[in-house]
XYZ file of C-alpha atoms in Angstrom:
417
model
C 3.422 -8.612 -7.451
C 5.847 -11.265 -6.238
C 4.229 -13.960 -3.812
C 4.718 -12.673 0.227
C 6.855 -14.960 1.785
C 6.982 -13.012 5.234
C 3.605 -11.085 5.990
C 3.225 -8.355 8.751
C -0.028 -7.277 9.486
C -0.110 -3.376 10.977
C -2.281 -4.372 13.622
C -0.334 -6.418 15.505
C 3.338 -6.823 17.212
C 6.250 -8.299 15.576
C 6.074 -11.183 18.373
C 2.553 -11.804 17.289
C 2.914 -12.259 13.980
C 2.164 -15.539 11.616
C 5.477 -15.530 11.377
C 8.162 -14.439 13.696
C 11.622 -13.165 12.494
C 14.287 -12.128 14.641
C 16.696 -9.496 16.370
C 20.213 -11.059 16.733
C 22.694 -13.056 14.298
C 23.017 -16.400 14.869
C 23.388 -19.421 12.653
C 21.059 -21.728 14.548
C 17.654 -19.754 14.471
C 15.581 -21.114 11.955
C 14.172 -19.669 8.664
C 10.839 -18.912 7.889
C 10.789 -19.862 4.669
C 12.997 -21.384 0.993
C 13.438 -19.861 -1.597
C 15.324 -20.752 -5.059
C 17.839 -19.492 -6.889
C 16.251 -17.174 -9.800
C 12.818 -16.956 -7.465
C 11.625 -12.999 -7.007
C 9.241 -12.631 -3.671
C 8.266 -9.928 -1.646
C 9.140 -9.566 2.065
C 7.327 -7.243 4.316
C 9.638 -5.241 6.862
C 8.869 -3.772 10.463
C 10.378 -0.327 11.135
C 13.562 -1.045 13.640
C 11.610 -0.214 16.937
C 8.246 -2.036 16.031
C 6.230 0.655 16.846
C 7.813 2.182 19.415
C 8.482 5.517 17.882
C 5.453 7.807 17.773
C 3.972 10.430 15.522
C 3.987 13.532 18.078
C 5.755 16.359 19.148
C 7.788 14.703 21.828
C 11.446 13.214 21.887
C 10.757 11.199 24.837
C 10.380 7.822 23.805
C 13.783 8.478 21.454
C 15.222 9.315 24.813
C 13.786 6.009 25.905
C 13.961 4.081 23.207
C 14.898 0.173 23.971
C 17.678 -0.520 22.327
C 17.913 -4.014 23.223
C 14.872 -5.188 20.821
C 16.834 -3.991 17.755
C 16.550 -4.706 15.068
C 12.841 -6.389 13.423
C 14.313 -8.467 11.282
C 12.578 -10.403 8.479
C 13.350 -13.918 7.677
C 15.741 -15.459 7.826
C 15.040 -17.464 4.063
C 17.109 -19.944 3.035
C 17.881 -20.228 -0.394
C 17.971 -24.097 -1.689
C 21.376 -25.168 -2.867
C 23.331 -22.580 -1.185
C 26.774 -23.457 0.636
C 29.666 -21.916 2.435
C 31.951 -20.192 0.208
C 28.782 -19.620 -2.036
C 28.170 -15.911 -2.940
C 24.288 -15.321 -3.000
C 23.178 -12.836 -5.138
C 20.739 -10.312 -4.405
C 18.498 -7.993 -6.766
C 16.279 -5.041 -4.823
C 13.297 -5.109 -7.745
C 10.906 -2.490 -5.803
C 10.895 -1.142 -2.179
C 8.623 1.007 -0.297
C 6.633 2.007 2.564
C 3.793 -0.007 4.182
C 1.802 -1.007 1.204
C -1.473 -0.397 1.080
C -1.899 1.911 4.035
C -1.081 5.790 4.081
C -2.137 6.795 7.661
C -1.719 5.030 10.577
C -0.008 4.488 13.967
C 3.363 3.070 12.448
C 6.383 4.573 10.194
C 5.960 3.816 7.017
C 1.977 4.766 7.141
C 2.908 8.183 5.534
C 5.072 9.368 7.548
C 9.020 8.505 9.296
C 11.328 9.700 11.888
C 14.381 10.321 12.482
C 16.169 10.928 15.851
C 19.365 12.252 17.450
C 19.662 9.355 19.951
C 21.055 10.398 23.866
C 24.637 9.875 24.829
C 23.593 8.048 27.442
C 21.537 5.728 25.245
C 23.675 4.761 21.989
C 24.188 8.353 20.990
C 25.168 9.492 17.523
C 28.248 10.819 15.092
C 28.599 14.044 17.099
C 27.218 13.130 20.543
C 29.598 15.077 22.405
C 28.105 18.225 20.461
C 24.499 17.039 20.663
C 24.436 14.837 23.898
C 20.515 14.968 24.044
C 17.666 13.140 22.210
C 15.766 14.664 19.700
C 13.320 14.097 17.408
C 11.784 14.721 13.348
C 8.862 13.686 11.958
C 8.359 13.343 8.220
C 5.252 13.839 6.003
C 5.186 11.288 3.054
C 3.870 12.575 -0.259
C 4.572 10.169 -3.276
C 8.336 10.192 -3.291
C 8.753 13.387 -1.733
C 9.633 13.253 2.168
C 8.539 17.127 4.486
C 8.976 17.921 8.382
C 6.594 20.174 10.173
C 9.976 20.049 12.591
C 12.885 20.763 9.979
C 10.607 23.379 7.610
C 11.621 24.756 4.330
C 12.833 21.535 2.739
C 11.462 19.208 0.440
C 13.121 16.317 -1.110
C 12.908 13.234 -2.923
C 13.371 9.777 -0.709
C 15.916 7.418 -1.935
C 14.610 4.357 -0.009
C 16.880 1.806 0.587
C 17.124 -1.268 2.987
C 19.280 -0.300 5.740
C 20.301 -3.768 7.200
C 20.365 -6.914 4.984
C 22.736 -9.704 5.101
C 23.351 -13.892 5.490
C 24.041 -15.698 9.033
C 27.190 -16.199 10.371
C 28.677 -19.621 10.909
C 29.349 -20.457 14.824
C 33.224 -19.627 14.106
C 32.445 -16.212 12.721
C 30.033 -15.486 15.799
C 32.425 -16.549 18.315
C 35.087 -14.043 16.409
C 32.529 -11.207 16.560
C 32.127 -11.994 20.038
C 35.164 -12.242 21.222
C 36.638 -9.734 19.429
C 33.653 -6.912 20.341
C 34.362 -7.885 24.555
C 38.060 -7.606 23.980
C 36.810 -3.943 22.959
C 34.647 -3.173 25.029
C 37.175 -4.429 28.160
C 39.494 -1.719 27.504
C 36.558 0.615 28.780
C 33.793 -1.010 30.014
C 31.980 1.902 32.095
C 32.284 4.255 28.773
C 28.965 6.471 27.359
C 27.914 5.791 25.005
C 29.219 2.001 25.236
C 32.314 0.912 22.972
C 29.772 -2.214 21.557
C 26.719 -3.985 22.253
C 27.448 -7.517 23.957
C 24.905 -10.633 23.537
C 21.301 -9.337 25.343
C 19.481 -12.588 26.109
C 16.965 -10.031 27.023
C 14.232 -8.794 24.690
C 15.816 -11.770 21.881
C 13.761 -12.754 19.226
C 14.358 -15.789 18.081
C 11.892 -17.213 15.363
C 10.278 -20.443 16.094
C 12.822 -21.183 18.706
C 11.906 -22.327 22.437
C 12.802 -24.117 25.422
C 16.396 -24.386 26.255
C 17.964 -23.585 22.214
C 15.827 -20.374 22.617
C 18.017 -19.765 25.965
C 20.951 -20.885 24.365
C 20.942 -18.820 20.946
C 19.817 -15.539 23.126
C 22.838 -15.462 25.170
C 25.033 -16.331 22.520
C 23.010 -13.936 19.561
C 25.393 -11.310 18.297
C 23.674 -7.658 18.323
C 22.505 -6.322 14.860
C 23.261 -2.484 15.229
C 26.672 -3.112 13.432
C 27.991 -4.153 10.084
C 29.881 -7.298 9.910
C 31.652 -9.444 7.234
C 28.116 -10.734 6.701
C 26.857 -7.587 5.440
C 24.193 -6.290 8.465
C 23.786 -2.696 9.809
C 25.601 -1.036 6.903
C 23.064 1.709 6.313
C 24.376 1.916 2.211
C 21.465 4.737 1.077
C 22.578 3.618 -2.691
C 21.399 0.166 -1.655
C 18.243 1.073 -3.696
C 16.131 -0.048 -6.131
C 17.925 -1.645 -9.159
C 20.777 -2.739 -6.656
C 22.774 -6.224 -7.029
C 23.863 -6.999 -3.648
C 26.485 -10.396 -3.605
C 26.723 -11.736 0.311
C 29.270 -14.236 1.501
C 27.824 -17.394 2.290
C 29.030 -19.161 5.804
C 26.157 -21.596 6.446
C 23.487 -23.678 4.692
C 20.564 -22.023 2.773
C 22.502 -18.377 3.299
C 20.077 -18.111 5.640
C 19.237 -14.137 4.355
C 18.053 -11.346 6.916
C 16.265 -8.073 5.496
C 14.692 -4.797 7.510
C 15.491 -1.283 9.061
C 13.890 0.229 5.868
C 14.651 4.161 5.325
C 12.643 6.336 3.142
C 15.765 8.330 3.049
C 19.049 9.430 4.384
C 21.601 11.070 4.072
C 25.562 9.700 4.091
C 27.073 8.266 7.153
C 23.222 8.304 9.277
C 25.036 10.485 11.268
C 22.587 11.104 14.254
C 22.445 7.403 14.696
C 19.185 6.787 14.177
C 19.503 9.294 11.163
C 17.777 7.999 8.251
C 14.128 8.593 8.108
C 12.793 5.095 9.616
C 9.728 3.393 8.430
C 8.185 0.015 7.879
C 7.283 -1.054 4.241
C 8.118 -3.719 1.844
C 10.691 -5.494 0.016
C 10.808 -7.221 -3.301
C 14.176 -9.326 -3.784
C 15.381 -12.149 -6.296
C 18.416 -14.444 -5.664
C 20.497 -16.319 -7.364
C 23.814 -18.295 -6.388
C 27.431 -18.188 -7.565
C 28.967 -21.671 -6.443
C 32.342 -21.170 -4.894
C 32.328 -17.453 -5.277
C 34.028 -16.197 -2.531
C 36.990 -17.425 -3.638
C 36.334 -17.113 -7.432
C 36.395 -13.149 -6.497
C 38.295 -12.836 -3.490
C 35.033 -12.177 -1.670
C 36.056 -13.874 1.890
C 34.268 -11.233 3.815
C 31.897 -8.399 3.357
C 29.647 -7.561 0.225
C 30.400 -5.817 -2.333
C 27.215 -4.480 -4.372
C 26.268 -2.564 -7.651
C 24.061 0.053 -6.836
C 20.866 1.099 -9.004
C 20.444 4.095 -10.953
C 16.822 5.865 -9.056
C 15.892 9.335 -8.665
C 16.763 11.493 -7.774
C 20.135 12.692 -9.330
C 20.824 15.918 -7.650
C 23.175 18.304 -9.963
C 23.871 21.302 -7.563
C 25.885 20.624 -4.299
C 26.895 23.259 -1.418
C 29.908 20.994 -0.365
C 31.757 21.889 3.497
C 34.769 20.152 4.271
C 37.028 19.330 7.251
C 40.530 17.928 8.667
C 41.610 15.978 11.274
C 41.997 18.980 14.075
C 39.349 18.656 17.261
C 37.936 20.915 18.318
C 40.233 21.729 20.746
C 43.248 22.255 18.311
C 44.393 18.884 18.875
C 46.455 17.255 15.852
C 45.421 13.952 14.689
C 46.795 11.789 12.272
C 45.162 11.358 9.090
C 41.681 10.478 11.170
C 39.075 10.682 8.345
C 36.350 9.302 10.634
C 37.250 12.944 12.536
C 37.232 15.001 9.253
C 34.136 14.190 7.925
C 32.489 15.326 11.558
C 34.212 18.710 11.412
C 32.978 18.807 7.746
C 29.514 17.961 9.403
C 30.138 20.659 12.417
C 31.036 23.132 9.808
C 27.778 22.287 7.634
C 25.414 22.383 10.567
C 26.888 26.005 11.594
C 26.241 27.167 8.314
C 22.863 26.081 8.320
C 22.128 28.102 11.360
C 23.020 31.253 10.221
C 20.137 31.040 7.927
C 17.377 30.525 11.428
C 17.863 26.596 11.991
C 18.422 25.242 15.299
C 21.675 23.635 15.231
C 19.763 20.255 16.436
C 17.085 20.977 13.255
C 20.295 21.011 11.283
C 22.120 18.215 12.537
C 18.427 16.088 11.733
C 18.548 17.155 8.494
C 21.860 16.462 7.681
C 20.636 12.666 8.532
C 17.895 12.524 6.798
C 17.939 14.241 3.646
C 20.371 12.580 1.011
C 23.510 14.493 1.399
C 26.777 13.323 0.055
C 29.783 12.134 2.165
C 33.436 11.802 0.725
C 36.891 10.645 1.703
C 38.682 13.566 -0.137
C 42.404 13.279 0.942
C 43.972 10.915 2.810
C 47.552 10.458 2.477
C 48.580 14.270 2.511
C 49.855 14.206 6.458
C 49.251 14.948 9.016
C 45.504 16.114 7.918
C 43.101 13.914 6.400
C 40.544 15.886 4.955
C 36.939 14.708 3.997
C 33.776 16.599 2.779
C 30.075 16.987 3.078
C 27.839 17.908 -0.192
C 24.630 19.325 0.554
C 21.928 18.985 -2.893
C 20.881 22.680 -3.409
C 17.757 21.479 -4.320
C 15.950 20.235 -1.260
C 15.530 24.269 -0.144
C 12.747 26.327 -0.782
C 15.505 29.380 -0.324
C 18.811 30.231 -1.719
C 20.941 28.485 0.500
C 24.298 29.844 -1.240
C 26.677 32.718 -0.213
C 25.967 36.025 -1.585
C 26.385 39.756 -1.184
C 22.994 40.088 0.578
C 23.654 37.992 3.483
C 21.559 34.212 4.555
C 18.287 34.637 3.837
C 16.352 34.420 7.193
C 13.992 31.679 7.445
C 11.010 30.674 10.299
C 12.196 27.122 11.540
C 8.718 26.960 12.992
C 8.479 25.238 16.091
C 12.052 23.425 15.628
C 12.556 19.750 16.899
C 11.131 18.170 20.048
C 14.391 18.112 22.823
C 14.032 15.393 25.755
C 16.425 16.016 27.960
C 18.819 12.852 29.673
């Protein structure tokens, strides 16, 4: 096993940690640790909430969930010798859930959530369908991922980091910044919000104090989106085997890991729609001097996924175009295809005795595949949803006989804005 360069122990907060990482981008908060280029070490990872999802029947504390502590980051690690215009490279060696333990109070103790968040608090792909917060829980056994709330389906988790990138320079922060208010100016009062500004409170900040802590937390960028830095991107092919290469804008890289998922399915479409958990991390790096512009690499990563199980043969694929709901034409809008294909997946899935909310958590979790299928054919962009066959313990196909009518047990806990 690699050496741990960022220990968590189970037992206690994030905050209270021997180490502290952080929850917002900015250049000036410390790292924890240096690595070198070619060194392999293991990082240990705090689900996104640290902690404050439970194991229960109850949706309230997604309803309630505070947003502004997002996301438990670990590190950042600076990697000796690394520059702007640098790309670091990345390997994922191994990745799991909390080692070690397999019951327990947190996600990633053998078992994960995943929840449709409330409109009124971040919301989701298809909040206007499903304004209200909801909530799965998922059994870990081995590699295979089960929901006493989403019954009938069984499937294998490919686990994946879904947040991991370098610190932005002060320029790049000030662009996210000021570009994300000039957004969120043109409707400020909107549900959910257009973007998440700086949120001095509930920062984390490393080792910082005094007045830089005060400084850095009103300046901090939010982590829940991706950025030219990598971030939020919630890749589920980020995997095992992966080669990640990050644009370097400061020092050391300064590299950022967490938000681990035991699974999920294309898109994370209910928000917070992988299946969350805490675990571990093993990563090597390695630098290419000068190679954002050796590759034309000036912004965002580019990656080279891994090859892991499991490589699902059968697909039940839906698809849609960009037409609301209300018959409104739109103009080649993919991001408004591939939610009618999602719509139109979740409505077949109820004909068979899901809720569409058990449905909609599925389509989250479980490791569906999403595809841009046509997009220059105006005026309808058209994009599709493919659902593995597999993951049923019923024939989930069209036939002659009619769907099959299954007991969706006690379906998924609602709370209610």
């Amino acid at each position: 096993m690699p050496d741990v360069v960022f220990p968590l122990d189970s037992t206690r907060r994030f905050t209270d940690q021997e180490k502290i990482g952080h929850n917002r981008w900015h250049p000036d908060i410390p790292p924890v640790a240096t690595v070198k280029p070619g060194d392999s070490f293991r990082v240990h990872c705090r689900e996104w909430f640290d902690g404050e999802i439970h194991n229960d029947d109850s949706a309230d504390d997604i309803r309630n969930a505070p947003l502004h502590i997002v996301h438990a980051l670990s590190g950042p690690f600076a990697v000796e010798g690394a520059k702007p215009g640098d790309l670091l490279i990345v390997d994922i060696l191994d990745i799991g859930p909390i080692p070690q333990e397999d019951s327990g109070p947190l996600a990633g103790q053998g078992w994960g959530y995943t929840g449709i968040f409330a409109k009124t608090n971040g919301g989701g792909f298809l909040t206007d369908q499903f304004p209200d917060a909801y909530k799965a829980i998922w059994d870990f056994t081995g590699q295979k991922a089960t929901s006493r709330h989403v019954p009938h389906v069984s499937f294998t988790g490919i686990v994946h980091p879904g947040l991991m990138g370098t610190a932005p320079s002060h320029d790049l922060l000030s662009t996210w910044n000021t570009r994300e208010a000039a957004l969120i100016a043109t409707d400020p009062d909107r549900e959910p919000a257009l973007a998440l500004p700086p949120e001095p409170n509930g920062a984390i900040l490393g080792s910082l104090s005094g007045a830089d802590f005060d400084r850095v937390a009103a300046e901090g960028a939010r982590t829940a989106p991706p950025r030219e830095n990598g971030g939020n991107q919630d890749i589920k092919n980020l995997t095992k085997g992966s080669r990640i290469f990050y644009p370097v804008f400061v020092d050391g890289a300064n590299l950022s890991v967490g938000d681990l998922h035991f699974s999920q399915g294309d898109g994370e479409i209910t928000f917070c729609g992988a299946i969350e958990m805490g675990g571990f991390i093993d990563l090597r790096v390695d630098l290419i001097p000068g190679g954002m512009e050796t590759y034309g690499v000036s912004e965002n990563a580019i990656f080279m996924p891994g090859n892991t199980d499991p490589q699902y043969s059968e697909w039940l694929a839906f698809s849609g175009t960009s037409v609301t709901l209300d018959g409104e034409q739109r103009y080649l809008d993919s991001q408004l295809a591939y939610q009618r294909a999602c719509l139109h997946a979740i409505d077949y899935l109820t004909k068979f005795g899901y809720s569409p909310e058990q449905a909609y958590l599925l389509l989250g979790a479980a490791p569906i595949e999403g595809r841009l299928s046509g997009v220059v054919d105006i005026p309808n962009s058209c994009a599709t949803v493919y659902l593995p066959t597999a993951i049923f313990d019923f024939p989930v196909g069209p036939s002659a006989s009619g769907p099959v009518q299954i007991d969706p047990g006690s379906g998924a806990p609602r709370s209610p804005a």
